[in-house]
Amino acid sequence: MTDHSGDRIALFIDGANLYSAARALNVDLDFRKLSDWFSQKGRLVRAYYYTAMVEGEEFSPIRPLVDWLDYNGFTVTTKPVKRYVDAQGHTRTKGNMDVEIAVDMLELAPHLDQIYLFSGDGDFRRLIQAVQSKGVRVSVVSTVKSQPPQIADELRRQADAFIDLNDVMTHFSKPKAPMKDGLARTLERTERPS
């Protein structure tokens, strides 16, 4: 096995997608432990976290996490959730961060040896292919051990390596805190992948 301890690495975390995977596995993440664990895999150049946020609410349940990440070395990218009415007249929300992730990953790729993408979104297959063509190895972190699986098969096949979140959660999970019903519904609404 090749030693990659000197590799320049970066984490790209699709917040909504990672939240869904962790929820499907019934675990809470400890982002300090997560950052420390991946820092042991090489020289952590950057850790990005992407999420859409509901604007205009008195309290945003995702705000404390975003603030903590921002103060603790993560590069946080947010944008407002868009609300729309579907064909059946239901109000829906959309907060896709795919373009932001793709632009940042392509810009940083020439300065990296390894990328860890925390997402199961099949739309990233072509992005991974483009980054790999620049000589960067890409590992995808998601899970197939939930019902339904949280990763698209085409993304898993394109990646150089697949890390099942369920298999590594002991390294960076924390005890699941009980949530009040209103908070659980709000988080589900704001962190649901589009």
Coordinates of N, CA and C in Angstrom, one line a residue, residues 3 16-17 24 33 37 63 79 81 84 87 105 112 117 121 129 137 143 148 150 153 160 162 173 177:
D3 N 2.1 5.0 0.8 CA 1.9 6.0 1.9 C 1.5 7.3 1.2
A16 N -26.4 19.4 3.0 CA -27.8 18.7 2.9 C -27.6 17.2 2.7
N17 N -26.7 16.8 1.8 CA -26.6 15.4 1.5 C -26.0 14.7 2.7
A24 N -30.2 9.1 8.1 CA -30.5 7.8 7.7 C -29.8 6.7 8.5
K33 N -14.0 16.2 15.3 CA -13.4 14.9 15.1 C -13.3 14.5 13.7
W37 N -9.8 13.6 12.0 CA -9.6 12.3 11.4 C -9.1 12.4 10.0
R63 N -27.9 27.8 11.8 CA -27.0 28.9 12.0 C -25.9 28.6 13.0
K79 N -26.2 29.9 0.8 CA -27.0 30.8 -0.1 C -28.5 30.6 0.4
V81 N -32.3 29.7 0.6 CA -33.2 28.7 0.1 C -34.3 29.5 -0.8
Y84 N -40.8 28.0 -3.9 CA -41.6 28.0 -5.1 C -42.9 27.1 -4.9
A87 N -46.7 22.2 -9.2 CA -47.9 22.1 -10.1 C -49.1 21.8 -9.3
M105 N -14.1 23.1 -6.3 CA -13.3 21.9 -6.5 C -12.4 22.0 -7.7
L112 N -4.0 20.0 -5.2 CA -4.3 18.9 -4.3 C -3.9 17.6 -4.9
L117 N -15.1 13.9 -1.2 CA -16.4 14.6 -1.4 C -17.5 13.9 -0.6
D121 N -24.8 12.5 -4.4 CA -25.5 13.1 -5.6 C -24.8 12.6 -6.9
Q129 N -15.0 13.0 -12.6 CA -14.2 12.7 -13.8 C -13.3 13.8 -14.2
R137 N -6.9 12.2 -7.0 CA -7.7 11.1 -6.6 C -8.9 11.6 -5.8
T143 N -23.3 6.6 2.1 CA -23.6 5.3 2.6 C -24.5 4.5 1.7
P148 N -33.5 4.2 1.8 CA -32.7 3.7 0.7 C -31.2 4.1 0.8
Q150 N -27.9 6.2 0.2 CA -27.8 7.6 0.0 C -26.8 8.0 -1.1
D153 N -25.3 5.1 -7.7 CA -24.4 4.1 -8.2 C -23.3 4.7 -9.1
D160 N -12.5 7.1 -7.1 CA -11.3 6.2 -6.9 C -11.5 5.3 -5.7
F162 N -14.6 4.6 -2.3 CA -15.8 4.9 -1.7 C -15.6 4.6 -0.2
S173 N -18.4 10.5 15.2 CA -19.8 10.7 15.6 C -19.9 11.1 17.1
A177 N -28.4 13.6 20.1 CA -29.1 14.5 21.0 C -30.6 14.4 20.7

